[in-house]
Short mmCIF file of C-alpha atoms in Angstrom, two decimals:
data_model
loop_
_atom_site.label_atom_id
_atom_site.label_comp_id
_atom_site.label_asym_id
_atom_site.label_seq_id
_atom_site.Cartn_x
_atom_site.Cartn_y
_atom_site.Cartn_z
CA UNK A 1 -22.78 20.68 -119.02
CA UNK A 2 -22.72 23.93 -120.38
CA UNK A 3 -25.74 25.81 -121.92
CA UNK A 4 -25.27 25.28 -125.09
CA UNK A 5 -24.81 21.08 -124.91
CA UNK A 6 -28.06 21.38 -123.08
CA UNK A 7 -29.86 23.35 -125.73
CA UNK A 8 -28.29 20.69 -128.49
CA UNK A 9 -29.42 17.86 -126.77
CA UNK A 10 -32.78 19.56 -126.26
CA UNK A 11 -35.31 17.93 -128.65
CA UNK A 12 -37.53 20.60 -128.36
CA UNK A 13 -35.08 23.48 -129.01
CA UNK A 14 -34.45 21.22 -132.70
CA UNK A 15 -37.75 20.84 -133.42
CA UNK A 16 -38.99 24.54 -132.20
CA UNK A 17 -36.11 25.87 -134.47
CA UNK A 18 -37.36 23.53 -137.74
CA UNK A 19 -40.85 24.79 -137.59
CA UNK A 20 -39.49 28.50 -136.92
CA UNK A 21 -36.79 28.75 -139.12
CA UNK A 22 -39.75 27.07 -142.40
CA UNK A 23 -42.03 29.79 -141.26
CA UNK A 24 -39.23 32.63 -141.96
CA UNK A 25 -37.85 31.12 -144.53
CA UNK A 26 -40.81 30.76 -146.80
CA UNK A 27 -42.53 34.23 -145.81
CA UNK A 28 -38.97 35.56 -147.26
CA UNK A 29 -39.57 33.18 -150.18
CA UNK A 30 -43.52 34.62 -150.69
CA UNK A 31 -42.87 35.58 -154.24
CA UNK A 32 -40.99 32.39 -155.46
CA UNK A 33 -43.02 29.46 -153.63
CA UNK A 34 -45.87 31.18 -154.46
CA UNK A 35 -48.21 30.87 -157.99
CA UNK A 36 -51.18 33.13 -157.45
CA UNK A 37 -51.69 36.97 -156.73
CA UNK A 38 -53.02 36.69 -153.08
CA UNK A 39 -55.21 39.69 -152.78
CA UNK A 40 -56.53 38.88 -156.55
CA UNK A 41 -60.04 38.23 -157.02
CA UNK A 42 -61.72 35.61 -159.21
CA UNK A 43 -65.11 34.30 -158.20
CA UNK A 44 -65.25 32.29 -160.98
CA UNK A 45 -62.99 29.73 -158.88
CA UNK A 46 -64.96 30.71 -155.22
CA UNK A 47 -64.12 27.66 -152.84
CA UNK A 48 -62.65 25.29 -155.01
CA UNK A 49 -60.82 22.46 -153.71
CA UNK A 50 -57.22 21.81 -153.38
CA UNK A 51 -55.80 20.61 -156.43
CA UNK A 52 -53.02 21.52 -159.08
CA UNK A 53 -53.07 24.98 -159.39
CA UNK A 54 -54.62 25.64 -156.41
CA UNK A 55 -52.91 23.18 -153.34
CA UNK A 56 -54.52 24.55 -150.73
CA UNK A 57 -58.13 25.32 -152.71
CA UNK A 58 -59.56 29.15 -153.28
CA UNK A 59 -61.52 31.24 -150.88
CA UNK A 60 -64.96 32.87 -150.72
CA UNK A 61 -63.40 35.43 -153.39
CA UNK A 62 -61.41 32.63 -155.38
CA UNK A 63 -58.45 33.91 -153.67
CA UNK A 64 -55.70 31.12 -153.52
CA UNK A 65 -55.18 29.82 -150.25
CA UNK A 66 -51.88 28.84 -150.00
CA UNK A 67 -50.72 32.25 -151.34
CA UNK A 68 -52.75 33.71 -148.59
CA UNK A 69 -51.25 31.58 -146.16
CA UNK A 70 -47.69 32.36 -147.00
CA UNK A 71 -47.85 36.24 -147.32
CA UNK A 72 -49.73 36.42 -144.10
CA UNK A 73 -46.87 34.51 -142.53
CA UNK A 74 -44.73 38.20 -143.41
CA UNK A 75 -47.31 39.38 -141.36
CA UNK A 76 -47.18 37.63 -138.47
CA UNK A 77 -43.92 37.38 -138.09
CA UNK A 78 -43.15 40.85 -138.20
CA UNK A 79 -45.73 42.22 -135.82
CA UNK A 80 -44.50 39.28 -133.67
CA UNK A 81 -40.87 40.68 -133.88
CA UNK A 82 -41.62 44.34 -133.90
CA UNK A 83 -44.32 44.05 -131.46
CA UNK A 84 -42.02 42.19 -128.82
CA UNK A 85 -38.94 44.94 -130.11
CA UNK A 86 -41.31 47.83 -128.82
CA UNK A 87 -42.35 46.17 -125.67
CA UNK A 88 -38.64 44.95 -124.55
CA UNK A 89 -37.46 48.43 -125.49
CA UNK A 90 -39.77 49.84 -122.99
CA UNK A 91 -40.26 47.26 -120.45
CA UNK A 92 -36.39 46.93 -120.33
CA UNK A 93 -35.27 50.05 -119.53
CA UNK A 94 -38.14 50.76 -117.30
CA UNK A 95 -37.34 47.74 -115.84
CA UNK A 96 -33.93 48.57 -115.21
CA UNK A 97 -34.54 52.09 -113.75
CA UNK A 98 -37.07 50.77 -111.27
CA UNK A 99 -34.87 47.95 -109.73
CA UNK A 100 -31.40 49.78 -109.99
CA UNK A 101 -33.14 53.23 -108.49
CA UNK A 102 -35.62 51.81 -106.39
CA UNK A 103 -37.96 54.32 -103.71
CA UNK A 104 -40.35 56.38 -105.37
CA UNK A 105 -39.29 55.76 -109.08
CA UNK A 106 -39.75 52.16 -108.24
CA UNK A 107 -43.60 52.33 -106.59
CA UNK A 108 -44.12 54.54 -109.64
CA UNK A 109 -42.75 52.60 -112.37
CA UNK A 110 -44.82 49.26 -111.15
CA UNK A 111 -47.73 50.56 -109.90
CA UNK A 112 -47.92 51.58 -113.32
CA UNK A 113 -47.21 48.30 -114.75
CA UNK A 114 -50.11 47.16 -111.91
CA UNK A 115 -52.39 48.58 -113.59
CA UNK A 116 -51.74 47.83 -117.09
CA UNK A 117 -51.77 44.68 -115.86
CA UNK A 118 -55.04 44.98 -114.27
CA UNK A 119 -56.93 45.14 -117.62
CA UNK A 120 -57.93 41.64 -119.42
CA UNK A 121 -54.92 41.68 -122.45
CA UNK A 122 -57.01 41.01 -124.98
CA UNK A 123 -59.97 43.83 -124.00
CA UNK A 124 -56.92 46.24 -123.83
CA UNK A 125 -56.38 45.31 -127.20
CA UNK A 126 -59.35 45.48 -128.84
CA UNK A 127 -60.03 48.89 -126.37
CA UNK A 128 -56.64 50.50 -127.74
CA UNK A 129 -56.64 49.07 -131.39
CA UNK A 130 -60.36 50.48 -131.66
CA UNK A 131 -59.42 53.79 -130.48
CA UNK A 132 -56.79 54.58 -134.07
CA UNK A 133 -57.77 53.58 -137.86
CA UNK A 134 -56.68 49.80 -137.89
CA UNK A 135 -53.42 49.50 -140.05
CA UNK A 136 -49.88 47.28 -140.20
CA UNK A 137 -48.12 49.62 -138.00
CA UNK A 138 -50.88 50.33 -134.96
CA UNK A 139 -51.14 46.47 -134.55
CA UNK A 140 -47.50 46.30 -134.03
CA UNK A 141 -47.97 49.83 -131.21
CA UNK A 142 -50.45 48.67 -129.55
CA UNK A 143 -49.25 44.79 -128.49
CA UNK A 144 -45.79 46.05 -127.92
CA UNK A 145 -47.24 48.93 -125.49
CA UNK A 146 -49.30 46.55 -123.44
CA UNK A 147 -46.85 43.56 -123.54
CA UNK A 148 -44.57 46.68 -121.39
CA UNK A 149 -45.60 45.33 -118.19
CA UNK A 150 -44.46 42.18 -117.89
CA UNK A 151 -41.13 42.54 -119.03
CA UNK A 152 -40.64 45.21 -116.82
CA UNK A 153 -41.42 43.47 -114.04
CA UNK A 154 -39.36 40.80 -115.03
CA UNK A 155 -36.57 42.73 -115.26
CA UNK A 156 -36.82 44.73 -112.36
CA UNK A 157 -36.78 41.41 -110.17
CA UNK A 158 -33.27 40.57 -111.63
CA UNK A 159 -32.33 44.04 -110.81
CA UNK A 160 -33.17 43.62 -107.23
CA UNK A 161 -31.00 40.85 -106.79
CA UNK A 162 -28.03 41.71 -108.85
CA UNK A 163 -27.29 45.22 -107.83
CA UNK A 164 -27.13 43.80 -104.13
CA UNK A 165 -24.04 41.31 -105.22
CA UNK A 166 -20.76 42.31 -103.67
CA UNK A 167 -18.82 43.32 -107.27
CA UNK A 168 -21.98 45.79 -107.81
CA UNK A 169 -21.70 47.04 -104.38
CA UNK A 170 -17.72 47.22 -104.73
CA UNK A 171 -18.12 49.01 -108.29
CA UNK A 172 -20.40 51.60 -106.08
CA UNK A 173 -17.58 52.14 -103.27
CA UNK A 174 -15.04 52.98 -106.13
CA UNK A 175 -16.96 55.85 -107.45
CA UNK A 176 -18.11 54.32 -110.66
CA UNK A 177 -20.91 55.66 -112.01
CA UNK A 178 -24.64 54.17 -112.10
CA UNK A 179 -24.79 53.93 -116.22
CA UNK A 180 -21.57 52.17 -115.90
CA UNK A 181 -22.70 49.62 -113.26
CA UNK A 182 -25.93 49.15 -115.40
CA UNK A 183 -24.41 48.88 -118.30
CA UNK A 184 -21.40 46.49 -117.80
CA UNK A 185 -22.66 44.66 -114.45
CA UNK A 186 -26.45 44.37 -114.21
CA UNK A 187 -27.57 44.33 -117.94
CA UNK A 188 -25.67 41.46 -118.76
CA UNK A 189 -27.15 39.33 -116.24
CA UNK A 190 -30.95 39.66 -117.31
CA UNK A 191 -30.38 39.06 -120.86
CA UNK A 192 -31.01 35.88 -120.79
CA UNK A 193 -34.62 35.96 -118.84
CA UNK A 194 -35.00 38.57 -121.39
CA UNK A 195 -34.29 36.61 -124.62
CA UNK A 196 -37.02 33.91 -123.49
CA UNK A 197 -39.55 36.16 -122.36
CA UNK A 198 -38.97 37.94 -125.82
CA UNK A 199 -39.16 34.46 -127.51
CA UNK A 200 -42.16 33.48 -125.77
CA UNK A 201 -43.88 36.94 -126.27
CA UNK A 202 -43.30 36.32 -130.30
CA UNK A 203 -45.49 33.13 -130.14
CA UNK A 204 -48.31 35.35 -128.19
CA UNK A 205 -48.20 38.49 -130.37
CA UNK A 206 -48.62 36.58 -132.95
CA UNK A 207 -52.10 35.05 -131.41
CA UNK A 208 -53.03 38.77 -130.58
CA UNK A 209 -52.24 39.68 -134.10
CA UNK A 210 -54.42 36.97 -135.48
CA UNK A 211 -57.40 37.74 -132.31
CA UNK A 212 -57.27 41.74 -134.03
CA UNK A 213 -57.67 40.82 -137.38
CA UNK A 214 -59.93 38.06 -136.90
CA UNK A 215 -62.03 41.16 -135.25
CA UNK A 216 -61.63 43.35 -138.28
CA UNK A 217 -59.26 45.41 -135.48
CA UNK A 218 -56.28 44.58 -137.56
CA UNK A 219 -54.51 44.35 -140.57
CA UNK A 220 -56.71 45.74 -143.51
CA UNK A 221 -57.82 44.15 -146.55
CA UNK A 222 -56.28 43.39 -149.27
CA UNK A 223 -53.65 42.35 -147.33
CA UNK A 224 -53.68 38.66 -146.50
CA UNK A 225 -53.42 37.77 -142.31
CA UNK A 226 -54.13 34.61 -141.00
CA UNK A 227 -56.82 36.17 -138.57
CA UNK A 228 -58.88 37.47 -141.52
CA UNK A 229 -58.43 34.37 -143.31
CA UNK A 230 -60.15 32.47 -140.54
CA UNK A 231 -62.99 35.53 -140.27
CA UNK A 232 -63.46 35.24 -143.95
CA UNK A 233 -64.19 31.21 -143.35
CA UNK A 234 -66.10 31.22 -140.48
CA UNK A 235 -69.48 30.34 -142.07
CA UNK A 236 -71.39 27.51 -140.76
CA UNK A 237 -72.15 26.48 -144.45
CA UNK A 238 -68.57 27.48 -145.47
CA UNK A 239 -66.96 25.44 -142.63
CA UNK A 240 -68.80 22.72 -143.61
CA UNK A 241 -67.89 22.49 -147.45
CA UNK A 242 -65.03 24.56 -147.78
CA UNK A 243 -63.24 23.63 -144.63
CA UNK A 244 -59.97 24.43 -146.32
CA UNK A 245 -60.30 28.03 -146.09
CA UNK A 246 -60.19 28.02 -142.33
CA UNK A 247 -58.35 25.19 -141.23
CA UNK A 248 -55.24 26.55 -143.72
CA UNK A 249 -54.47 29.74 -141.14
CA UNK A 250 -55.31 27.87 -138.39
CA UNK A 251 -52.99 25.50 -138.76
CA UNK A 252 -50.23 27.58 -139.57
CA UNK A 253 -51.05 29.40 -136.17
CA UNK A 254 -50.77 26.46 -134.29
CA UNK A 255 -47.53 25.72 -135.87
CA UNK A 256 -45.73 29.40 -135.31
CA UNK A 257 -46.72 29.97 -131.47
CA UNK A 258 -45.84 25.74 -131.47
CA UNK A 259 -42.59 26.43 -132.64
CA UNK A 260 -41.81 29.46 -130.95
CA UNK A 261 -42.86 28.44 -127.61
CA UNK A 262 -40.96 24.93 -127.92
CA UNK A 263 -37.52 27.24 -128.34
CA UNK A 264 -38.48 29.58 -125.73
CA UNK A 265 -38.86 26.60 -123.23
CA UNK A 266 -36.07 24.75 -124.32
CA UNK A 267 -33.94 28.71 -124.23
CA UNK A 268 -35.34 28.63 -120.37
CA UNK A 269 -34.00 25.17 -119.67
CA UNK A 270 -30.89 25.77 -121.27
CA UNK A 271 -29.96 29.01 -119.54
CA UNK A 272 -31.68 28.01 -116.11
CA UNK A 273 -28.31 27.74 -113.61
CA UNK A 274 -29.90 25.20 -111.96
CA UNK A 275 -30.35 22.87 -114.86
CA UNK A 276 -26.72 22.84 -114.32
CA UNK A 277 -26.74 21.19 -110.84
CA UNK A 278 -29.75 18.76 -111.78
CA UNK A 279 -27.69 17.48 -114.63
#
């Protein structure tokens, strides 16, 4: 059964993909599904409950929720995206460079990634997101840069084993040169690993994003994140008779790393080779 039969019949790849491709497809939408200015103020309407006008209820502010929630879906998604398209850039091509070259540009490369790795993620964070004034694009920086690590060590395992097949080692004995080999022989075979660790690392950056802003570390007011949405809620007395304004973001967290991590599992099952053999 080839991959992609096994990623069809894959329930979880379907379902992963619905609750993925609704997220995208109304933050693109923002403007049209949407009835209320979400960064405008009215405290006339402070926590009101869903109804007509307002189907999720207001905030604090007499924000409306469900505007909120839906422009702060742009947000995660694209520090999820450009957060993971930092650290695969980086942790790829280290990654490659370490296993393909090996000796001393190997022990450097990981004992680098050894200690970034060291640190606590989310400390490293909060540490590095602290350090700059909090905005869109250092959010994005600083999760791709420490999300570097892993990949790279990812990759550079593949390496290991693939430049020691015999076609690599024949390509070597004809002369050809090392970009060549990495390029046409050794890239092509961690892809895949690659594309679900990169899936995966979507559904945590976007957990990181929300742990940042939830701190005040991240996206900036007025703009609408579901991390500040849950800060803004987080009163005792507000939890208790507003519990709208919270459990709106939350749930839509749930639902993105839900749905991404459902497709990156059922991307790992699919392009496991031995899923192959068991089926």
């Amino acid at each position: 059964m080839s991959a992609s039969e096994r990623l069809r019949r894959d329930g979880r790849s379907w379902f992963g993909a619905l609750v993925v491709m609704l997220i995208i497809v109304l933050a693109m939408a923002a403007p049209l599904v949407t009835t209320h200015d979400p960064a405008r103020i009215d405290l006339r309407h402070a926590l009101e409950a869903p109804s007509g006008d307002h189907w999720l209820g207001t905030d604090a502010q007499g924000r409306d929720v469900w505007s909120r929630l839906i422009f702060g879906a742009r947000v995660s998604l694209l520090v999820g995206i450009a957060s993971q398209g930092i650290a695969l850039g980086i942790g790829v091509v280290l990654g490659l460079v370490a296993g393909y070259r090996g000796r001393w540009t190997d022990e450097v490369i990981m004992r680098l990634a050894d200690v970034t790795l060291a640190f606590p993620s989310l400390l490293l964070l909060i540490a590095m997101a602290a350090a700059f004034e909090p905005s869109l694009t250092v959010v994005c920086v600083v999760i791709g840069v420490v999300g570097w690590a892993a990949m790279a060590r990812l990759v550079r395992g593949q390496v290991l084993v693939v430049r020691e097949l015999e076609y690599v080692q024949a390509m070597r004995a004809l002369g050809a040169r090392d970009g060549r080999i990495v390029a046409r022989h050794i890239l092509p075979n961690v892809v895949a690993p690659v594309v679900i660790a990169g899936t995966l690392g979507i559904a945590g950056a976007i957990m990181a994003e929300a742990a940042l802003s939830f701190l005040g570390l991240g996206v900036q007011p007025p703009t609408p994140s579901w991390g500040a949405m849950i800060a803004d809620g987080r009163d005792l007395a507000q939890l208790r008779d507003a519990p709208w304004t919270s459990l709106a973001p939350g749930l839509a967290i749930g639902a993105a790393v839900l749905g991404f991590n459902l497709l990156g599992d059922a991307l790992r099952d699919a392009l496991d080779p031995r899923a192959e053999r068991r089926s």
